[in-house]
Amino acid sequence: MAFSETEKLPAPEHIAIIMDGNGRWAKNRGLPRTAGHKAGGEAFRRIANYCRTLGVKYLTVYAFSTENWKRSQEEVAGIMKLLARYLEEALRDMEKNAVTFRFFGDLSRLSPELRKLCREAEERSSQYHEVQVNFCLNYGGRDEIVHAAKAFAADVVEGKRQPEELTEELLSSYLYSADVPDPELIIRPSGEKRISNFLLWQSAYSEFVFMNVLWPDFGPADLDEAIAEYHRRNRRFGGV
Ligand code: IPE
Ligand code: IPE
Ligand code: MG
């Protein structure tokens, strides 16, 4: 395939993003951290829309990790409130946006109200077949694998499965991401170069693009740049 610099490169089917840098963005402006999360929410809306225009099938975003509970109660409450507002709005505009929602993570630790919004968004949006947004909420890659192992063990105890049956494919089907192909591209803005417990299983062969922009400033041009970088990589999957 030959593309000129100005021609749009085809987008990967599945893009995952660690939406990081909200706090620093706010600090740079002398604003409270919550203001950074609000601006981060706006960046998410922009990028989700843009992914739809690019024809991306799956967009997985890291919104709150199993480790993020370590933050102040005020910050956690602020993030949860923004998430609830976003989901209320998404439910209201569901037909217009036609986005399918899935939630990856242990939702049992969320408030009953937020959990209900997640469930409603998942149920009501399952009829759409354009872009699917996988929201990672109280998500941890290790927690996801432990959760899958427990569910498989329970099936063995119930006699539904045999231990010898377990394969990579079968274990994948117990993950929060069951039925979703692995992301080809994982983007981390904010300058940090680590995975922070995101998609540990699914990222086995993903291409990582680390960028210096803070998430609230992230726009379509940054996504274009990450996709262009992805196309410059030589994916070998262990071959030659
Ligand atoms: C990411 O931004 C949002 C969440 C983790 C919820 P941060 O809040 O981690 O921003 P920095 O890393 O402190 O700048
Ligand atoms: C990762 O960012 C989690 C999310 C973006 C939701 P963090 O800011 O929590 O990660 P660390 O602490 O820098 O590793
Ligand atoms: Mg951070």
CSV table of N, CA and C in Angstrom, one decimal, residues 86-189:
chain,number,residue,atom,x,y,z
A,86,TYR,N,-22.0,12.3,32.0
A,86,TYR,CA,-21.8,11.9,30.6
A,86,TYR,C,-22.7,10.8,30.2
A,87,LEU,N,-23.0,9.8,31.0
A,87,LEU,CA,-23.8,8.7,30.7
A,87,LEU,C,-25.3,9.1,30.5
A,88,GLU,N,-25.7,10.1,31.4
A,88,GLU,CA,-27.1,10.6,31.3
A,88,GLU,C,-27.3,11.3,29.9
A,89,GLU,N,-26.3,12.0,29.5
A,89,GLU,CA,-26.3,12.7,28.3
A,89,GLU,C,-26.3,11.7,27.1
A,90,ALA,N,-25.4,10.7,27.2
A,90,ALA,CA,-25.3,9.6,26.2
A,90,ALA,C,-26.7,8.9,26.0
A,91,LEU,N,-27.4,8.7,27.2
A,91,LEU,CA,-28.7,8.0,27.1
A,91,LEU,C,-29.7,8.9,26.4
A,92,ARG,N,-29.6,10.2,26.7
A,92,ARG,CA,-30.5,11.1,26.1
A,92,ARG,C,-30.3,11.2,24.6
A,93,ASP,N,-29.1,11.2,24.1
A,93,ASP,CA,-28.7,11.4,22.7
A,93,ASP,C,-28.4,10.1,22.0
A,94,MET,N,-28.9,9.0,22.6
A,94,MET,CA,-28.5,7.7,22.1
A,94,MET,C,-28.8,7.5,20.6
A,95,GLU,N,-30.0,7.9,20.2
A,95,GLU,CA,-30.4,7.7,18.8
A,95,GLU,C,-29.5,8.5,17.8
A,96,LYS,N,-29.3,9.7,18.2
A,96,LYS,CA,-28.5,10.6,17.4
A,96,LYS,C,-27.1,10.0,17.2
A,97,ASN,N,-26.4,9.5,18.3
A,97,ASN,CA,-25.0,9.1,18.2
A,97,ASN,C,-24.8,7.7,17.7
A,98,ALA,N,-25.8,6.8,18.0
A,98,ALA,CA,-25.7,5.4,17.6
A,98,ALA,C,-24.4,4.8,18.0
A,99,VAL,N,-24.0,5.1,19.2
A,99,VAL,CA,-22.7,4.5,19.7
A,99,VAL,C,-23.1,3.3,20.6
A,100,THR,N,-22.4,2.2,20.5
A,100,THR,CA,-22.7,1.0,21.4
A,100,THR,C,-21.7,1.1,22.6
A,101,PHE,N,-22.3,1.0,23.8
A,101,PHE,CA,-21.5,1.1,25.0
A,101,PHE,C,-21.2,-0.3,25.6
A,102,ARG,N,-20.0,-0.5,26.1
A,102,ARG,CA,-19.7,-1.6,26.9
A,102,ARG,C,-18.8,-1.1,28.1
A,103,PHE,N,-18.9,-1.8,29.2
A,103,PHE,CA,-18.1,-1.4,30.3
A,103,PHE,C,-17.2,-2.5,30.7
A,104,PHE,N,-15.9,-2.2,30.8
A,104,PHE,CA,-14.9,-3.2,31.3
A,104,PHE,C,-14.5,-2.8,32.7
A,105,GLY,N,-14.6,-3.7,33.6
A,105,GLY,CA,-14.2,-3.4,35.0
A,105,GLY,C,-15.1,-4.0,36.0
A,106,ASP,N,-14.7,-3.9,37.3
A,106,ASP,CA,-15.6,-4.4,38.3
A,106,ASP,C,-16.5,-3.3,38.8
A,107,LEU,N,-17.7,-3.3,38.2
A,107,LEU,CA,-18.7,-2.2,38.5
A,107,LEU,C,-19.3,-2.3,39.9
A,108,SER,N,-19.0,-3.4,40.6
A,108,SER,CA,-19.7,-3.6,41.9
A,108,SER,C,-19.3,-2.6,42.9
A,109,ARG,N,-18.1,-1.9,42.7
A,109,ARG,CA,-17.6,-0.9,43.6
A,109,ARG,C,-18.2,0.5,43.3
A,110,LEU,N,-18.9,0.6,42.2
A,110,LEU,CA,-19.5,1.9,41.8
A,110,LEU,C,-20.8,2.1,42.6
A,111,SER,N,-21.3,3.4,42.6
A,111,SER,CA,-22.5,3.6,43.3
A,111,SER,C,-23.7,2.9,42.5
A,112,PRO,N,-24.7,2.5,43.2
A,112,PRO,CA,-25.9,1.9,42.6
A,112,PRO,C,-26.4,2.8,41.4
A,113,GLU,N,-26.4,4.1,41.6
A,113,GLU,CA,-26.9,5.0,40.5
A,113,GLU,C,-26.0,4.9,39.3
A,114,LEU,N,-24.7,4.9,39.5
A,114,LEU,CA,-23.8,4.9,38.3
A,114,LEU,C,-23.9,3.5,37.6
A,115,ARG,N,-24.0,2.5,38.5
A,115,ARG,CA,-24.1,1.1,37.9
A,115,ARG,C,-25.3,1.0,37.0
A,116,LYS,N,-26.4,1.6,37.5
A,116,LYS,CA,-27.7,1.5,36.8
A,116,LYS,C,-27.5,2.2,35.4
A,117,LEU,N,-26.8,3.4,35.4
A,117,LEU,CA,-26.6,4.1,34.2
A,117,LEU,C,-25.8,3.3,33.2
A,118,CYS,N,-24.8,2.6,33.7
A,118,CYS,CA,-23.9,1.7,32.9
A,118,CYS,C,-24.8,0.6,32.3
A,119,ARG,N,-25.6,0.0,33.1
A,119,ARG,CA,-26.4,-1.1,32.6
A,119,ARG,C,-27.4,-0.7,31.6
A,120,GLU,N,-28.0,0.5,31.8
A,120,GLU,CA,-29.0,1.0,30.9
A,120,GLU,C,-28.3,1.4,29.6
A,121,ALA,N,-27.1,2.0,29.6
A,121,ALA,CA,-26.4,2.4,28.4
A,121,ALA,C,-26.0,1.2,27.6
A,122,GLU,N,-25.6,0.1,28.3
A,122,GLU,CA,-25.2,-1.1,27.6
A,122,GLU,C,-26.4,-1.8,26.9
A,123,GLU,N,-27.5,-1.9,27.7
A,123,GLU,CA,-28.7,-2.5,27.1
A,123,GLU,C,-29.3,-1.7,26.0
A,124,ARG,N,-29.5,-0.4,26.2
A,124,ARG,CA,-30.2,0.4,25.2
A,124,ARG,C,-29.3,0.6,23.9
A,125,SER,N,-28.0,0.5,24.0
A,125,SER,CA,-27.2,0.8,22.9
A,125,SER,C,-26.7,-0.5,22.1
A,126,SER,N,-27.2,-1.7,22.6
A,126,SER,CA,-26.7,-2.9,22.0
A,126,SER,C,-27.3,-3.1,20.6
A,127,GLN,N,-28.3,-2.3,20.2
A,127,GLN,CA,-28.9,-2.4,18.9
A,127,GLN,C,-28.1,-1.7,17.8
A,128,TYR,N,-27.1,-0.9,18.2
A,128,TYR,CA,-26.3,-0.2,17.2
A,128,TYR,C,-25.1,-1.0,16.7
A,129,HIS,N,-24.7,-0.7,15.5
A,129,HIS,CA,-23.6,-1.5,14.9
A,129,HIS,C,-22.6,-0.6,14.3
A,130,GLU,N,-22.4,0.6,14.8
A,130,GLU,CA,-21.3,1.5,14.2
A,130,GLU,C,-20.1,1.3,15.1
A,131,VAL,N,-19.8,2.4,15.9
A,131,VAL,CA,-18.6,2.3,16.7
A,131,VAL,C,-19.0,1.8,18.1
A,132,GLN,N,-18.2,1.0,18.7
A,132,GLN,CA,-18.4,0.5,20.0
A,132,GLN,C,-17.4,1.1,21.0
A,133,VAL,N,-17.9,1.8,22.0
A,133,VAL,CA,-17.0,2.4,23.0
A,133,VAL,C,-16.9,1.4,24.2
A,134,ASN,N,-15.7,1.0,24.5
A,134,ASN,CA,-15.5,0.2,25.7
A,134,ASN,C,-15.0,1.1,26.8
A,135,PHE,N,-15.8,1.3,27.8
A,135,PHE,CA,-15.4,2.2,28.9
A,135,PHE,C,-14.8,1.4,30.0
A,136,CYS,N,-13.5,1.7,30.3
A,136,CYS,CA,-12.9,0.9,31.4
A,136,CYS,C,-13.0,1.7,32.7
A,137,LEU,N,-13.9,1.1,33.6
A,137,LEU,CA,-14.3,1.8,34.9
A,137,LEU,C,-14.0,0.9,36.0
A,138,ASN,N,-13.2,1.3,37.0
A,138,ASN,CA,-12.7,0.5,38.0
A,138,ASN,C,-12.1,-0.8,37.4
A,139,TYR,N,-11.3,-0.5,36.4
A,139,TYR,CA,-10.7,-1.5,35.5
A,139,TYR,C,-9.2,-1.7,35.9
A,140,GLY,N,-8.8,-3.0,36.0
A,140,GLY,CA,-7.4,-3.3,36.1
A,140,GLY,C,-7.2,-4.6,35.3
A,141,GLY,N,-6.0,-4.6,34.6
A,141,GLY,CA,-5.7,-5.8,33.8
A,141,GLY,C,-5.6,-7.0,34.6
A,142,ARG,N,-4.9,-6.9,35.8
A,142,ARG,CA,-4.7,-8.0,36.7
A,142,ARG,C,-6.1,-8.5,37.3
A,143,ASP,N,-6.8,-7.5,37.7
A,143,ASP,CA,-8.2,-7.8,38.3
A,143,ASP,C,-9.0,-8.5,37.2
A,144,GLU,N,-8.9,-8.1,36.0
A,144,GLU,CA,-9.7,-8.8,34.9
A,144,GLU,C,-9.3,-10.2,34.8
A,145,ILE,N,-8.0,-10.5,34.8
A,145,ILE,CA,-7.6,-11.9,34.7
A,145,ILE,C,-8.0,-12.8,35.9
A,146,VAL,N,-7.9,-12.2,37.1
A,146,VAL,CA,-8.3,-12.9,38.3
A,146,VAL,C,-9.8,-13.2,38.2
A,147,HIS,N,-10.6,-12.2,37.8
A,147,HIS,CA,-12.0,-12.3,37.6
A,147,HIS,C,-12.4,-13.5,36.7
A,148,ALA,N,-11.6,-13.5,35.5
A,148,ALA,CA,-11.8,-14.6,34.5
A,148,ALA,C,-11.5,-15.9,35.1
A,149,ALA,N,-10.4,-16.0,35.8
A,149,ALA,CA,-9.9,-17.3,36.4
A,149,ALA,C,-11.0,-17.8,37.4
A,150,LYS,N,-11.5,-16.9,38.2
A,150,LYS,CA,-12.6,-17.3,39.2
A,150,LYS,C,-13.8,-17.8,38.5
A,151,ALA,N,-14.2,-17.1,37.4
A,151,ALA,CA,-15.4,-17.5,36.6
A,151,ALA,C,-15.2,-18.9,36.0
A,152,PHE,N,-14.0,-19.1,35.5
A,152,PHE,CA,-13.7,-20.4,34.9
A,152,PHE,C,-13.7,-21.5,35.9
A,153,ALA,N,-13.1,-21.2,37.1
A,153,ALA,CA,-13.0,-22.2,38.2
A,153,ALA,C,-14.4,-22.6,38.6
A,154,ALA,N,-15.3,-21.5,38.7
A,154,ALA,CA,-16.7,-21.8,39.1
A,154,ALA,C,-17.4,-22.7,38.1
A,155,ASP,N,-17.1,-22.5,36.8
A,155,ASP,CA,-17.7,-23.4,35.8
A,155,ASP,C,-17.2,-24.8,35.9
A,156,VAL,N,-15.9,-24.9,36.3
A,156,VAL,CA,-15.4,-26.3,36.5
A,156,VAL,C,-16.0,-27.0,37.7
A,157,VAL,N,-16.2,-26.2,38.8
A,157,VAL,CA,-16.8,-26.8,40.0
A,157,VAL,C,-18.3,-27.2,39.6
A,158,GLU,N,-18.9,-26.4,38.8
A,158,GLU,CA,-20.3,-26.8,38.4
A,158,GLU,C,-20.4,-27.9,37.4
A,159,GLY,N,-19.2,-28.3,36.9
A,159,GLY,CA,-19.2,-29.4,35.9
A,159,GLY,C,-19.5,-28.9,34.5
A,160,LYS,N,-19.5,-27.6,34.3
A,160,LYS,CA,-19.8,-27.1,32.9
A,160,LYS,C,-18.5,-27.1,32.1
A,161,ARG,N,-17.3,-27.1,32.7
A,161,ARG,CA,-16.1,-27.1,32.0
A,161,ARG,C,-15.1,-28.1,32.6
A,162,GLN,N,-14.1,-28.6,31.8
A,162,GLN,CA,-13.0,-29.4,32.3
A,162,GLN,C,-11.8,-28.6,32.3
A,163,PRO,N,-10.9,-28.7,33.4
A,163,PRO,CA,-9.7,-27.9,33.4
A,163,PRO,C,-8.8,-28.0,32.1
A,164,GLU,N,-8.8,-29.2,31.5
A,164,GLU,CA,-8.0,-29.5,30.3
A,164,GLU,C,-8.5,-28.7,29.1
A,165,GLU,N,-9.7,-28.2,29.1
A,165,GLU,CA,-10.3,-27.5,28.0
A,165,GLU,C,-9.8,-26.1,27.9
A,166,LEU,N,-9.1,-25.6,28.9
A,166,LEU,CA,-8.7,-24.2,28.9
A,166,LEU,C,-7.7,-23.9,27.8
A,167,THR,N,-8.0,-22.9,27.0
A,167,THR,CA,-7.1,-22.5,25.9
A,167,THR,C,-7.0,-21.0,26.0
A,168,GLU,N,-6.2,-20.4,25.2
A,168,GLU,CA,-6.1,-18.9,25.2
A,168,GLU,C,-7.5,-18.3,24.8
A,169,GLU,N,-8.1,-18.9,23.8
A,169,GLU,CA,-9.3,-18.4,23.3
A,169,GLU,C,-10.4,-18.5,24.4
A,170,LEU,N,-10.4,-19.7,25.1
A,170,LEU,CA,-11.5,-19.9,26.1
A,170,LEU,C,-11.3,-18.9,27.2
A,171,LEU,N,-10.0,-18.7,27.7
A,171,LEU,CA,-9.8,-17.7,28.7
A,171,LEU,C,-10.2,-16.3,28.3
A,172,SER,N,-9.9,-16.0,27.0
A,172,SER,CA,-10.3,-14.7,26.5
A,172,SER,C,-11.9,-14.5,26.6
A,173,SER,N,-12.6,-15.6,26.5
A,173,SER,CA,-14.1,-15.4,26.5
A,173,SER,C,-14.6,-15.2,27.9
A,174,TYR,N,-13.7,-15.3,28.9
A,174,TYR,CA,-14.1,-15.0,30.3
A,174,TYR,C,-13.7,-13.5,30.7
A,175,LEU,N,-13.0,-12.9,29.8
A,175,LEU,CA,-12.5,-11.5,30.1
A,175,LEU,C,-13.7,-10.5,29.9
A,176,TYR,N,-13.5,-9.3,30.5
A,176,TYR,CA,-14.5,-8.3,30.2
A,176,TYR,C,-14.6,-8.0,28.7
A,177,SER,N,-13.5,-8.2,28.0
A,177,SER,CA,-13.4,-7.9,26.6
A,177,SER,C,-13.9,-9.0,25.7
A,178,ALA,N,-14.6,-10.0,26.3
A,178,ALA,CA,-15.1,-11.1,25.5
A,178,ALA,C,-15.7,-10.6,24.2
A,179,ASP,N,-15.4,-11.3,23.1
A,179,ASP,CA,-15.9,-10.9,21.7
A,179,ASP,C,-15.3,-9.7,21.1
A,180,VAL,N,-14.4,-9.0,21.8
A,180,VAL,CA,-13.8,-7.8,21.2
A,180,VAL,C,-12.4,-8.2,20.7
A,181,PRO,N,-12.0,-7.9,19.5
A,181,PRO,CA,-10.7,-8.2,19.0
A,181,PRO,C,-9.6,-7.4,19.8
A,182,ASP,N,-8.4,-7.9,19.9
A,182,ASP,CA,-7.4,-7.2,20.6
A,182,ASP,C,-7.1,-5.8,19.9
A,183,PRO,N,-6.7,-4.8,20.7
A,183,PRO,CA,-6.4,-3.5,20.0
A,183,PRO,C,-5.1,-3.6,19.2
A,184,GLU,N,-5.2,-3.1,18.0
A,184,GLU,CA,-3.9,-3.0,17.2
A,184,GLU,C,-3.1,-1.9,17.7
A,185,LEU,N,-3.7,-0.8,18.2
A,185,LEU,CA,-3.0,0.4,18.6
A,185,LEU,C,-3.4,0.8,20.0
A,186,ILE,N,-2.4,1.1,20.9
A,186,ILE,CA,-2.7,1.6,22.2
A,186,ILE,C,-2.0,3.0,22.3
A,187,ILE,N,-2.7,4.0,22.6
A,187,ILE,CA,-2.1,5.4,22.7
A,187,ILE,C,-2.1,5.8,24.2
A,188,ARG,N,-0.9,6.3,24.6
A,188,ARG,CA,-0.9,7.0,25.9
A,188,ARG,C,-0.3,8.4,25.8
A,189,PRO,N,-1.2,9.4,25.9
A,189,PRO,CA,-0.7,10.7,26.0
A,189,PRO,C,-0.2,11.0,27.4
